[in-house]
């Protein structure tokens, strides 16, 4: 048999009908829904008099709009409240399981799916959200879709898809102490660019990737979309299986044994061919900080802001010039001298328990700098929050001067009241530093949880390796 | 839902000369709170287009416009074709981005490349994304700047973009998407009519192979 990549295996197992042009009607095993991209899809079903094809394949949560102050209070913003209530109403009407506000399992859709075992290896999984790539960490074919496609999946449990080209990103060697999955993915995007993965399904592999926990792998796959790829994935191994075991939606007993036997094959076969291979040396990767308005505008923490006059490509030089203007930064300035106003630890990239532990380790027994106006910790889900509280992390953060919040997307995109004011500069563990992403006129610097936590203590970025004794 | 068919369109071109235009720029997040599919046009590129901060439901006719933003220049007021740079539509999966572009009046976007999800979302909304070579796009930018009323003709059946001087640039499009857009078909209706049996057969086979995927909790 011809050796196959993981992507090919996942694809082939889900083809309902193959079309002549290479596209296929793919079966979708799981759809996750949230309040922002689903109302028009449910409305479409209603108008056409259609029913969901397979109710139990869907799971809904509220996350984007929810306030991160007490979830028992009514939502103050009437427009946000309408959207949240619309999801509640749609789920009730159509019979979709929802973890709504006040449910301890509520949280960011990409944290909740894997945490519940609703994301399983070998599945196809979609959600009306680009960071659905996250779930690929479990050996799942997972990708973000638009609202029309959400409706298509609700109605038919399938999607017409074009097959992507295959890219292997192999990371050799080990990441240095205090250098995390976030630094790795930022460094990858820095090299291949935000459009580098367009048209590809990326598989992350190699020694450094194998060594990552599931949380780390999720961080990695989460930002595959920031490299332009619609999905990222990691082959199944013992770490994957240990992670899934015993989760509420995971198979049990004899079905579990059968599933595991099947999942062990969810790796790329030796000798399988990729359309493109990129190799990285993990040992060379430093803690990363973005300085611009696109995730590819990133550098090691020891670097200085680049000079657009030294960039040959005119379109790129122009992009850098605009970015520096928006960010109010000067070429040649060290990244460690950028003064920070706010710190956000959260988002589907970095709000799992391991991320909170890493940040807490940095701040334990210390104080947030005077110049920081607000430092938020927003756990990825209600269950992450409980776990962190059981470990006393909430107190570590509160005592240091961080605000300990309820789960949701929060300042990752500022649809709820957590956002930046014009001109404010934020060290953020989220995934997008686009203009206005965290609030109109706000300036975002992406970094790992430990780097963001340290920035809160100093009021500027520092090399976390010095802090943690790298 | 059926969509407005796209066949052959001739329209005034507006040049949006920056790379990596993301969906947050196309339609900022505060407008995503709507539960409708329509009404996003006035807020298209809101942060670039206006000098004040936009909020959903705002009446836009009196808002202070940014005179430097290309769509605010009177010569492009009637544009229906957007000329853009690489990686247009990157970022979030929000279909609000094509909804806003379509609602504003655009029927086609020409760029050297598009982000995947955005590209696919366009087809569902009667908006045709056309990929042309970087070099060709450069030429078109120049031509748009040089002429006062520059129009392109985009022919979907023939898969070709034609300039006023008669230069013709072919483009590719998947047959499936082409059919949906040409005929303005309701894709869900098509899948249900043509594939329902195949989907059921797949489910039966798959439930044998991988029963844990069908064990309702
Ligand atoms: S945390 Fe941010 S990136 Fe993740 S789903 Fe929420 S808004 Fe999107």
XYZ file of C-alpha atoms in Angstrom, chain A residues 29-343:
315
model
C -18.385 14.036 12.793
C -18.636 17.002 15.108
C -19.799 20.585 14.822
C -19.163 23.085 17.601
C -21.333 26.177 17.641
C -21.089 29.568 19.312
C -23.290 32.638 19.436
C -21.566 34.840 16.844
C -21.506 32.731 13.684
C -24.570 30.562 14.208
C -27.692 32.810 14.380
C -27.967 33.264 10.625
C -27.415 29.523 10.103
C -30.258 28.553 12.423
C -32.398 31.234 10.809
C -31.609 29.715 7.400
C -32.784 26.305 8.594
C -35.935 27.804 9.979
C -36.741 29.703 6.776
C -36.244 26.595 4.657
C -38.182 24.414 7.086
C -35.167 22.141 7.634
C -34.124 20.115 10.661
C -30.591 19.313 11.808
C -29.430 16.077 10.191
C -27.863 14.626 13.321
C -28.456 16.473 16.546
C -25.960 14.583 18.694
C -23.091 15.672 16.450
C -23.521 19.278 17.594
C -22.423 21.021 20.745
C -22.872 24.729 21.466
C -21.284 27.172 23.907
C -21.457 30.910 24.470
C -18.021 32.474 24.549
C -17.302 35.480 22.320
C -19.711 37.980 23.865
C -19.934 36.837 27.449
C -18.788 39.234 30.127
C -15.996 37.891 32.312
C -17.427 39.402 35.448
C -19.879 37.256 37.450
C -21.852 35.073 35.038
C -24.870 35.157 37.292
C -25.497 38.817 36.384
C -27.560 39.617 33.272
C -25.481 40.731 30.267
C -25.465 44.522 30.263
C -24.877 45.132 26.531
C -28.303 44.630 24.908
C -26.883 43.679 21.497
C -24.596 41.044 23.023
C -27.402 39.821 25.212
C -29.644 39.359 22.184
C -26.994 37.242 20.490
C -26.464 35.077 23.571
C -30.190 34.646 24.052
C -30.578 33.839 20.378
C -28.161 30.928 20.776
C -30.043 29.732 23.861
C -33.316 29.938 21.993
C -31.989 28.232 18.856
C -30.459 25.388 20.842
C -33.659 24.899 22.794
C -35.804 25.010 19.685
C -33.697 22.642 17.601
C -32.599 20.415 20.483
C -28.849 21.128 20.389
C -26.876 20.587 23.607
C -25.577 23.907 24.880
C -23.259 24.877 27.708
C -24.678 28.320 28.342
C -23.683 31.019 30.783
C -23.723 29.713 34.312
C -22.916 26.140 33.228
C -19.581 25.159 34.828
C -18.544 23.574 31.503
C -19.020 26.827 29.574
C -15.900 28.371 28.088
C -14.108 29.124 24.833
C -15.321 26.687 22.230
C -11.798 25.461 21.399
C -10.980 24.838 25.023
C -14.292 23.124 25.765
C -14.280 20.675 22.836
C -11.078 18.805 23.743
C -11.708 19.170 27.464
C -15.057 17.386 27.139
C -13.733 14.693 24.806
C -16.148 16.121 22.233
C -13.050 16.397 20.055
C -11.688 12.923 19.355
C -8.780 11.678 17.279
C -9.792 10.671 13.773
C -12.808 12.942 13.642
C -13.662 15.658 11.207
C -14.625 18.661 13.300
C -15.817 22.084 12.208
C -16.884 25.303 13.851
C -17.773 28.732 12.548
C -14.483 30.042 13.817
C -11.065 30.118 12.223
C -9.250 28.841 15.315
C -10.947 25.495 14.932
C -7.511 24.456 13.711
C -6.755 24.002 17.437
C -8.462 20.613 17.548
C -6.000 19.185 15.030
C -3.680 18.697 17.993
C -5.609 15.510 18.748
C -5.104 13.994 15.307
C -8.426 15.476 14.185
C -9.184 17.049 10.818
C -10.511 20.337 12.152
C -11.106 23.563 10.303
C -13.005 26.808 10.553
C -15.959 27.521 8.301
C -18.310 30.378 7.505
C -21.930 30.660 8.543
C -23.335 29.287 5.280
C -21.228 26.200 5.846
C -22.393 25.974 9.469
C -25.911 25.804 8.095
C -24.852 23.229 5.500
C -23.369 21.007 8.198
C -26.411 21.417 10.426
C -28.679 20.397 7.569
C -26.615 17.647 5.926
C -23.747 16.664 8.264
C -21.440 17.182 5.292
C -19.453 19.843 3.465
C -18.050 20.115 -0.014
C -14.319 20.618 0.403
C -11.341 21.107 -1.843
C -8.425 18.991 -0.792
C -5.481 20.987 0.482
C -1.840 20.438 -0.370
C 0.234 18.771 2.374
C 2.872 20.611 4.332
C 5.117 19.082 6.931
C 6.628 21.357 9.533
C 9.275 19.361 11.286
C 10.857 20.803 14.394
C 14.094 19.069 15.283
C 15.769 19.204 18.674
C 14.273 20.439 21.940
C 12.942 23.840 22.879
C 15.057 25.569 25.495
C 13.797 25.924 29.040
C 11.061 28.609 29.281
C 10.581 28.590 25.508
C 7.052 27.384 24.785
C 4.746 26.177 22.031
C 3.632 29.795 21.604
C 7.167 30.916 20.859
C 7.564 28.027 18.454
C 4.441 28.837 16.439
C 5.239 32.556 16.387
C 8.723 31.763 15.104
C 7.244 29.475 12.446
C 4.832 32.193 11.286
C 7.664 34.710 11.361
C 9.504 32.590 8.846
C 6.808 31.221 6.540
C 4.550 34.295 6.774
C 0.838 34.745 7.363
C 0.077 33.499 3.864
C 2.786 30.819 3.898
C 0.341 28.066 4.689
C -2.459 29.176 2.360
C -3.850 26.172 0.547
C -2.037 23.709 2.799
C -2.959 21.362 5.590
C -0.032 21.535 7.985
C 1.210 18.596 9.987
C 3.523 19.496 12.858
C 6.041 16.819 13.678
C 9.560 16.259 14.934
C 11.192 15.865 18.306
C 10.113 19.214 19.761
C 6.486 18.652 18.794
C 6.432 15.111 20.190
C 7.728 16.509 23.474
C 4.862 18.989 23.797
C 1.905 18.338 26.076
C -1.554 18.347 24.532
C -1.974 21.923 25.723
C 1.190 22.902 23.874
C 0.109 21.064 20.741
C -3.215 22.877 20.854
C -1.412 26.220 21.057
C 0.630 25.204 18.030
C -2.306 24.047 15.911
C -4.442 26.977 17.085
C -2.232 29.412 15.228
C -1.881 27.331 12.052
C -4.615 29.637 10.744
C -2.344 32.593 11.457
C 0.079 31.018 8.999
C -2.751 30.932 6.458
C -3.383 27.180 6.725
C -6.933 26.133 7.266
C -5.884 23.285 9.511
C -2.932 22.093 11.520
C -2.499 18.671 13.025
C -0.284 16.423 15.103
C -0.191 12.631 14.835
C -1.638 10.542 17.642
C 0.679 9.122 20.297
C 0.481 8.079 23.950
C 0.187 11.716 25.043
C -2.935 12.117 22.893
C -4.553 8.948 24.152
C -3.779 9.718 27.794
C -5.327 13.132 27.332
C -8.597 11.803 25.899
C -9.048 8.920 28.345
C -11.945 9.355 30.774
C -13.305 12.615 29.345
C -17.106 12.943 29.420
C -17.685 12.512 25.676
C -14.890 9.993 25.134
C -15.835 6.376 24.450
C -15.803 4.016 27.418
C -15.156 0.313 28.056
C -14.988 -1.924 25.027
C -15.636 0.972 22.638
C -12.652 2.764 24.149
C -10.389 -0.202 23.389
C -11.617 -0.351 19.806
C -11.215 3.376 19.381
C -7.665 3.388 20.724
C -6.673 0.533 18.429
C -7.976 2.593 15.528
C -6.384 5.858 16.664
C -2.903 4.367 16.846
C -2.860 4.378 13.077
C -3.462 8.148 12.948
C 0.101 9.041 12.087
C 1.858 9.719 8.814
C 3.307 6.527 7.364
C 7.030 6.301 6.779
C 7.806 7.406 3.264
C 4.564 9.328 2.736
C 5.017 12.357 0.529
C 4.393 15.979 1.341
C 4.074 18.820 -1.149
C 6.273 21.023 0.996
C 8.535 20.427 3.963
C 9.840 23.099 6.319
C 12.405 22.194 8.924
C 13.029 24.216 12.087
C 15.717 23.922 14.721
C 14.007 24.115 18.102
C 17.239 24.903 19.921
C 17.572 28.177 17.995
C 14.156 29.511 19.000
C 14.025 32.386 21.485
C 11.005 33.725 23.353
C 9.037 35.697 20.758
C 7.244 39.038 20.796
C 5.274 40.580 17.931
C 5.987 44.219 17.167
C 3.567 44.844 14.285
C -0.019 44.365 13.205
C 0.258 40.887 11.762
C 1.470 37.738 13.546
C 4.335 37.436 11.049
C 5.728 40.735 12.357
C 7.525 38.987 15.153
C 11.037 38.645 16.524
C 13.026 37.103 19.336
C 12.812 39.130 22.541
C 16.443 40.201 22.172
C 15.790 41.880 18.804
C 15.103 45.469 17.845
C 12.217 46.905 15.787
C 13.096 46.504 12.088
C 13.712 49.394 9.754
C 11.418 49.476 6.700
C 14.107 51.374 4.775
C 16.215 48.240 4.891
C 13.480 46.049 3.400
C 13.727 45.604 -0.355
C 10.247 44.348 -1.175
C 8.165 47.531 -1.574
C 4.816 46.044 -0.509
C 6.413 44.585 2.605
C 8.315 47.756 3.458
C 5.066 49.663 3.146
C 3.302 47.188 5.433
C 6.031 47.592 8.048
C 5.846 51.371 7.813
C 2.087 51.351 8.354
C 2.422 48.862 11.202
C 5.039 50.935 13.019
C 2.926 54.012 12.590
C -0.114 52.249 14.021
C 1.935 50.727 16.837
C 3.734 54.012 17.487
C 7.159 52.371 17.432
C 10.524 53.459 16.023
C 12.958 51.321 14.038
C 15.942 50.254 16.108
C 14.140 50.250 19.447
C 14.777 47.107 21.543
C 11.627 45.037 22.083
C 12.371 44.997 25.799
C 11.981 48.776 25.971
C 8.397 48.896 24.756
C 6.286 50.157 27.681
C 3.173 48.074 28.338
C -0.180 49.389 29.659
C -2.292 46.256 29.930
C -1.738 42.523 30.122
